[in-house]
GROMACS .gro file of C-alpha atoms in nm:
model
  287
    1MET     CA    1   0.876   2.775   0.350
    2SER     CA    2   0.977   2.607   0.677
    3VAL     CA    3   1.282   2.389   0.727
    4TRP     CA    4   1.058   2.088   0.790
    5THR     CA    5   0.887   2.134   0.449
    6VAL     CA    6   1.225   2.084   0.283
    7LEU     CA    7   1.356   1.823   0.525
    8ALA     CA    8   1.050   1.594   0.538
    9PRO     CA    9   1.057   1.474   0.172
   10ILE     CA   10   1.434   1.420   0.191
   11LEU     CA   11   1.394   1.209   0.504
   12ALA     CA   12   1.109   1.018   0.339
   13LEU     CA   13   1.328   0.942   0.039
   14ILE     CA   14   1.624   0.832   0.252
   15LEU     CA   15   1.447   0.657   0.539
   16GLY     CA   16   1.137   0.526   0.357
   17ALA     CA   17   1.303   0.204   0.241
   18PRO     CA   18   1.479   0.120   0.572
   19VAL     CA   19   1.162   0.185   0.772
   20GLY     CA   20   0.953  -0.018   0.529
   21GLY     CA   21   1.206  -0.302   0.538
   22LEU     CA   22   1.198  -0.307   0.918
   23LEU     CA   23   0.818  -0.315   0.915
   24LYS     CA   24   0.833  -0.606   0.672
   25GLY     CA   25   1.076  -0.784   0.903
   26ILE     CA   26   0.848  -0.724   1.202
   27ASP     CA   27   0.559  -0.856   0.993
   28ARG     CA   28   0.742  -1.182   0.924
   29LYS     CA   29   0.854  -1.219   1.285
   30ILE     CA   30   0.509  -1.159   1.435
   31SER     CA   31   0.343  -1.383   1.176
   32ALA     CA   32   0.587  -1.662   1.260
   33ARG     CA   33   0.522  -1.626   1.634
   34MET     CA   34   0.146  -1.637   1.577
   35GLN     CA   35   0.196  -1.960   1.381
   36GLY     CA   36   0.412  -2.119   1.653
   37ARG     CA   37   0.741  -2.070   1.468
   38VAL     CA   38   1.061  -1.885   1.560
   39GLY     CA   39   1.068  -1.700   1.231
   40PRO     CA   40   1.350  -1.518   1.052
   41PRO     CA   41   1.542  -1.227   1.208
   42ILE     CA   42   1.382  -0.884   1.173
   43LEU     CA   43   1.661  -0.779   0.934
   44GLN     CA   44   1.590  -1.073   0.700
   45PRO     CA   45   1.420  -0.852   0.433
   46PHE     CA   46   1.746  -0.659   0.396
   47TYR     CA   47   1.947  -0.982   0.366
   48ASP     CA   48   1.703  -1.100   0.098
   49PHE     CA   49   1.728  -0.768  -0.086
   50PHE     CA   50   2.106  -0.777  -0.112
   51LYS     CA   51   2.099  -1.146  -0.205
   52LEU     CA   52   1.853  -1.076  -0.487
   53TRP     CA   53   2.055  -0.774  -0.601
   54GLY     CA   54   2.361  -0.994  -0.645
   55LYS     CA   55   2.185  -1.273  -0.833
   56GLU     CA   56   2.181  -1.319  -1.209
   57THR     CA   57   1.897  -1.127  -1.372
   58ILE     CA   58   1.691  -1.302  -1.640
   59VAL     CA   59   1.476  -1.067  -1.847
   60ALA     CA   60   1.184  -1.171  -2.068
   61ASN     CA   61   1.175  -0.841  -2.262
   62LYS     CA   62   1.288  -0.480  -2.228
   63ALA     CA   63   0.934  -0.352  -2.170
   64GLN     CA   64   0.929  -0.546  -1.847
   65LEU     CA   65   1.227  -0.348  -1.721
   66ILE     CA   66   1.074  -0.014  -1.818
   67PHE     CA   67   0.755  -0.092  -1.629
   68VAL     CA   68   0.934  -0.205  -1.312
   69TRP     CA   69   1.140   0.115  -1.307
   70LEU     CA   70   0.827   0.323  -1.363
   71TYR     CA   71   0.661   0.137  -1.077
   72PHE     CA   72   0.953   0.223  -0.849
   73LEU     CA   73   0.983   0.587  -0.955
   74LEU     CA   74   0.610   0.662  -0.934
   75VAL     CA   75   0.572   0.509  -0.588
   76VAL     CA   76   0.876   0.700  -0.459
   77ALA     CA   77   0.741   1.018  -0.622
   78ALA     CA   78   0.405   0.968  -0.451
   79LEU     CA   79   0.574   0.930  -0.111
   80VAL     CA   80   0.786   1.241  -0.165
   81LEU     CA   81   0.482   1.444  -0.274
   82LEU     CA   82   0.292   1.331   0.034
   83PHE     CA   83   0.572   1.441   0.267
   84MET     CA   84   0.606   1.768   0.076
   85GLY     CA   85   0.246   1.842   0.174
   86GLN     CA   86   0.121   1.851  -0.185
   87ASP     CA   87  -0.223   1.778  -0.328
   88LEU     CA   88  -0.351   1.452  -0.176
   89LEU     CA   89  -0.566   1.360  -0.475
   90MET     CA   90  -0.277   1.405  -0.719
   91THR     CA   91  -0.053   1.201  -0.490
   92LEU     CA   92  -0.301   0.912  -0.489
   93PHE     CA   93  -0.324   0.924  -0.868
   94VAL     CA   94   0.056   0.901  -0.894
   95LEU     CA   95   0.053   0.601  -0.658
   96GLY     CA   96  -0.225   0.441  -0.863
   97PHE     CA   97  -0.031   0.483  -1.189
   98GLY     CA   98   0.263   0.310  -1.021
   99GLY     CA   99   0.044   0.008  -0.945
  100VAL     CA  100  -0.079   0.002  -1.304
  101CYS     CA  101   0.284  -0.009  -1.424
  102LEU     CA  102   0.339  -0.324  -1.218
  103VAL     CA  103   0.036  -0.480  -1.387
  104ALA     CA  104   0.160  -0.370  -1.731
  105GLY     CA  105   0.493  -0.538  -1.660
  106ALA     CA  106   0.313  -0.862  -1.579
  107PHE     CA  107   0.110  -0.837  -1.901
  108SER     CA  108   0.421  -0.769  -2.111
  109VAL     CA  109   0.533  -1.135  -2.090
  110ARG     CA  110   0.358  -1.450  -2.212
  111SER     CA  111   0.374  -1.645  -1.886
  112PRO     CA  112   0.020  -1.755  -1.788
  113TYR     CA  113   0.110  -1.725  -1.419
  114SER     CA  114   0.232  -1.369  -1.466
  115GLN     CA  115  -0.070  -1.263  -1.670
  116PHE     CA  116  -0.316  -1.429  -1.434
  117GLY     CA  117  -0.144  -1.253  -1.144
  118GLY     CA  118  -0.162  -0.929  -1.343
  119TYR     CA  119  -0.539  -0.963  -1.384
  120ARG     CA  120  -0.578  -1.021  -1.011
  121GLU     CA  121  -0.352  -0.728  -0.927
  122LEU     CA  122  -0.567  -0.511  -1.153
  123LEU     CA  123  -0.875  -0.626  -0.963
  124GLN     CA  124  -0.705  -0.528  -0.639
  125ILE     CA  125  -0.630  -0.182  -0.777
  126LEU     CA  126  -0.995  -0.144  -0.883
  127SER     CA  127  -1.094  -0.248  -0.531
  128TYR     CA  128  -0.887  -0.011  -0.319
  129GLU     CA  129  -0.841   0.292  -0.548
  130PRO     CA  130  -1.208   0.409  -0.529
  131ILE     CA  131  -1.190   0.394  -0.149
  132LEU     CA  132  -0.871   0.600  -0.132
  133LEU     CA  133  -0.991   0.857  -0.385
  134LEU     CA  134  -1.331   0.899  -0.220
  135THR     CA  135  -1.159   0.932   0.118
  136ALA     CA  136  -0.952   1.217  -0.026
  137VAL     CA  137  -1.277   1.382  -0.139
  138ALA     CA  138  -1.425   1.331   0.210
  139ILE     CA  139  -1.118   1.498   0.359
  140TYR     CA  140  -1.164   1.786   0.113
  141LEU     CA  141  -1.526   1.831   0.223
  142ARG     CA  142  -1.412   1.846   0.585
  143ILE     CA  143  -1.098   2.060   0.549
  144GLY     CA  144  -1.180   2.253   0.230
  145THR     CA  145  -0.860   2.163   0.046
  146PHE     CA  146  -0.667   1.864  -0.086
  147GLN     CA  147  -0.333   2.002   0.039
  148VAL     CA  148  -0.166   1.768   0.287
  149SER     CA  149   0.007   2.066   0.448
  150SER     CA  150  -0.335   2.215   0.528
  151ILE     CA  151  -0.447   1.888   0.687
  152LEU     CA  152  -0.138   1.894   0.909
  153THR     CA  153  -0.208   2.254   1.016
  154SER     CA  154  -0.586   2.228   1.042
  155GLY     CA  155  -0.570   2.219   1.421
  156GLN     CA  156  -0.807   1.925   1.462
  157PRO     CA  157  -0.794   1.550   1.386
  158LEU     CA  158  -1.003   1.398   1.108
  159LEU     CA  159  -1.086   1.067   1.277
  160PRO     CA  160  -1.375   1.194   1.496
  161TYR     CA  161  -1.539   1.345   1.185
  162LEU     CA  162  -1.462   1.066   0.936
  163PRO     CA  163  -1.480   0.740   1.136
  164LEU     CA  164  -1.657   0.543   0.862
  165ALA     CA  165  -1.405   0.659   0.602
  166PHE     CA  166  -1.128   0.545   0.838
  167ILE     CA  167  -1.279   0.195   0.856
  168ALA     CA  168  -1.300   0.190   0.476
  169VAL     CA  169  -0.932   0.289   0.453
  170LEU     CA  170  -0.845  -0.009   0.673
  171ILE     CA  171  -1.022  -0.233   0.419
  172ALA     CA  172  -0.821  -0.069   0.141
  173LEU     CA  173  -0.505  -0.108   0.350
  174THR     CA  174  -0.556  -0.483   0.370
  175ILE     CA  175  -0.590  -0.506  -0.007
  176LYS     CA  176  -0.300  -0.268  -0.074
  177MET     CA  177  -0.069  -0.461   0.159
  178ARG     CA  178  -0.177  -0.788  -0.011
  179LYS     CA  179  -0.278  -0.943   0.319
  180SER     CA  180  -0.533  -1.216   0.383
  181PRO     CA  181  -0.817  -1.234   0.315
  182PHE     CA  182  -0.719  -1.037   0.002
  183ASP     CA  183  -0.374  -1.171  -0.096
  184ILE     CA  184  -0.500  -1.289  -0.433
  185ALA     CA  185  -0.245  -1.140  -0.675
  186ALA     CA  186   0.090  -1.259  -0.542
  187SER     CA  187   0.015  -1.548  -0.303
  188GLU     CA  188   0.193  -1.398  -0.003
  189HIS     CA  189   0.184  -1.706   0.218
  190ALA     CA  190   0.345  -2.040   0.144
  191ALA     CA  191   0.010  -2.219   0.170
  192HIS     CA  192  -0.129  -2.011  -0.114
  193GLN     CA  193   0.118  -2.092  -0.388
  194GLU     CA  194  -0.104  -2.215  -0.671
  195LEU     CA  195  -0.013  -1.896  -0.859
  196VAL     CA  196   0.361  -1.943  -0.800
  197ARG     CA  197   0.432  -1.571  -0.736
  198GLY     CA  198   0.156  -1.430  -0.952
  199VAL     CA  199   0.232  -1.081  -1.071
  200TYR     CA  200   0.600  -1.123  -0.968
  201THR     CA  201   0.658  -1.455  -1.147
  202GLU     CA  202   0.878  -1.332  -1.433
  203TYR     CA  203   1.097  -1.100  -1.228
  204SER     CA  204   1.435  -1.209  -1.092
  205GLY     CA  205   1.761  -1.075  -0.959
  206ARG     CA  206   1.795  -0.703  -0.904
  207TYR     CA  207   1.461  -0.623  -1.070
  208TYR     CA  208   1.280  -0.841  -0.820
  209ALA     CA  209   1.483  -0.666  -0.549
  210LEU     CA  210   1.364  -0.335  -0.694
  211ILE     CA  211   1.003  -0.451  -0.658
  212GLU     CA  212   1.070  -0.546  -0.295
  213ILE     CA  213   1.212  -0.206  -0.206
  214THR     CA  214   0.922  -0.038  -0.386
  215TYR     CA  215   0.682  -0.233  -0.167
  216TRP     CA  216   0.864  -0.095   0.138
  217TYR     CA  217   0.808   0.260   0.013
  218GLU     CA  218   0.442   0.175  -0.056
  219LEU     CA  219   0.400   0.044   0.296
  220VAL     CA  220   0.533   0.368   0.444
  221PHE     CA  221   0.302   0.567   0.215
  222VAL     CA  222  -0.018   0.386   0.317
  223LEU     CA  223   0.070   0.408   0.687
  224ALA     CA  224   0.143   0.781   0.648
  225PHE     CA  225  -0.198   0.816   0.481
  226VAL     CA  226  -0.359   0.648   0.783
  227ALA     CA  227  -0.165   0.881   1.015
  228LEU     CA  228  -0.329   1.181   0.845
  229PHE     CA  229  -0.653   1.094   1.023
  230TRP     CA  230  -0.493   1.220   1.346
  231ALA     CA  231  -0.236   1.466   1.222
  232VAL     CA  232  -0.273   1.701   1.523
  233PRO     CA  233  -0.062   1.606   1.711
  234LEU     CA  234   0.112   1.392   1.453
  235TRP     CA  235   0.271   1.149   1.698
  236ILE     CA  236  -0.076   1.020   1.789
  237GLY     CA  237  -0.142   0.960   1.418
  238VAL     CA  238   0.182   0.763   1.392
  239LEU     CA  239   0.079   0.546   1.687
  240ILE     CA  240  -0.263   0.488   1.532
  241ALA     CA  241  -0.099   0.390   1.202
  242LEU     CA  242   0.129   0.141   1.377
  243ALA     CA  243  -0.168  -0.001   1.570
  244CYS     CA  244  -0.355  -0.045   1.242
  245TYR     CA  245  -0.050  -0.220   1.098
  246LEU     CA  246  -0.048  -0.467   1.387
  247LEU     CA  247  -0.422  -0.517   1.339
  248GLU     CA  248  -0.360  -0.599   0.973
  249LEU     CA  249  -0.102  -0.860   1.074
  250PHE     CA  250  -0.350  -1.015   1.316
  251VAL     CA  251  -0.626  -1.029   1.053
  252ASP     CA  252  -0.378  -1.167   0.800
  253ASN     CA  253  -0.290  -1.461   1.023
  254ILE     CA  254  -0.643  -1.555   1.129
  255SER     CA  255  -0.812  -1.519   0.789
  256ALA     CA  256  -0.850  -1.756   0.499
  257ARG     CA  257  -0.806  -1.607   0.156
  258LEU     CA  258  -1.129  -1.500  -0.013
  259THR     CA  259  -1.202  -1.501  -0.386
  260TRP     CA  260  -1.172  -1.189  -0.595
  261ARG     CA  261  -1.552  -1.164  -0.611
  262TRP     CA  262  -1.571  -1.132  -0.233
  263MET     CA  263  -1.294  -0.872  -0.242
  264LEU     CA  264  -1.493  -0.657  -0.486
  265ARG     CA  265  -1.812  -0.696  -0.284
  266ILE     CA  266  -1.648  -0.600   0.043
  267SER     CA  267  -1.454  -0.307  -0.104
  268TRP     CA  268  -1.724  -0.162  -0.328
  269ILE     CA  269  -2.036  -0.242  -0.127
  270GLY     CA  270  -1.869  -0.211   0.212
  271GLY     CA  271  -1.579   0.032   0.180
  272VAL     CA  272  -1.717   0.270  -0.082
  273VAL     CA  273  -2.057   0.287   0.086
  274LEU     CA  274  -1.896   0.365   0.421
  275VAL     CA  275  -1.707   0.660   0.271
  276LEU     CA  276  -2.015   0.789   0.088
  277VAL     CA  277  -2.229   0.770   0.401
  278ASN     CA  278  -1.961   0.957   0.596
  279MET     CA  279  -1.951   1.224   0.324
  280ILE     CA  280  -2.326   1.302   0.340
  281PRO     CA  281  -2.318   1.540   0.640
  282TRP     CA  282  -2.027   1.739   0.499
  283ALA     CA  283  -2.157   1.744   0.140
  284GLY     CA  284  -2.496   1.864   0.264
  285GLY     CA  285  -2.346   2.125   0.493
  286TRP     CA  286  -2.525   1.981   0.798
  287TRP     CA  287  -2.217   1.995   1.023
   0.00000   0.00000   0.00000
């Protein structure tokens, strides 16, 4: 076992939230500039986090608290497993269970806004999870294993062999990041507030802060997943992931929000089909 194998998950645990918070701050700053505004400082997400942490917490029921902690712990566990080089498929399942816990927390209260947001969040999970799981299978067909450590030491990048799967992952990334045209569960932008805050409606104080920091960890996870497509050398994969992040911000600011029906059509008919088509040569042993 190398030193990096031990050090990487520790760094992910310690630096995941600060890096995710900075990316969120950059997101808000770039979005403001694209809309002709000055925007908040890049460190604003951290100011908001500490402000929320110090506010009074109002709880609808204890189940809500259990689910938000499970959401946090499962997402962090998924990130640590990814940086430990563990099984990619298992890691995606852990991340998926974390998202389901957020939905269960929304369903545990009687607020119609919260439950409606929970239904939409569940639709988002059903939209992006098949793409991510099938992409993991496509990577298995190319590399011969689900181990992230083997992907990093394979000696060749995945992107030239799985370009269609990469495009599908970008679709899933838009949904996972809750960006337009697929920000249907939480109404990310101020102009989209008919759901109040959707799946987050009944959270306040430090538990809402906990959801925010979990989103930062999630953001780092999905960008690390994108970086796996060019893991040799890894710094190129990191640059590709950051470029994809900027692309997502651009699409977010030029797109109108679509309905959940369009989201399912694009993800299932578009994203899933792209991955399946890309899998055919490797499943058939043609290449």
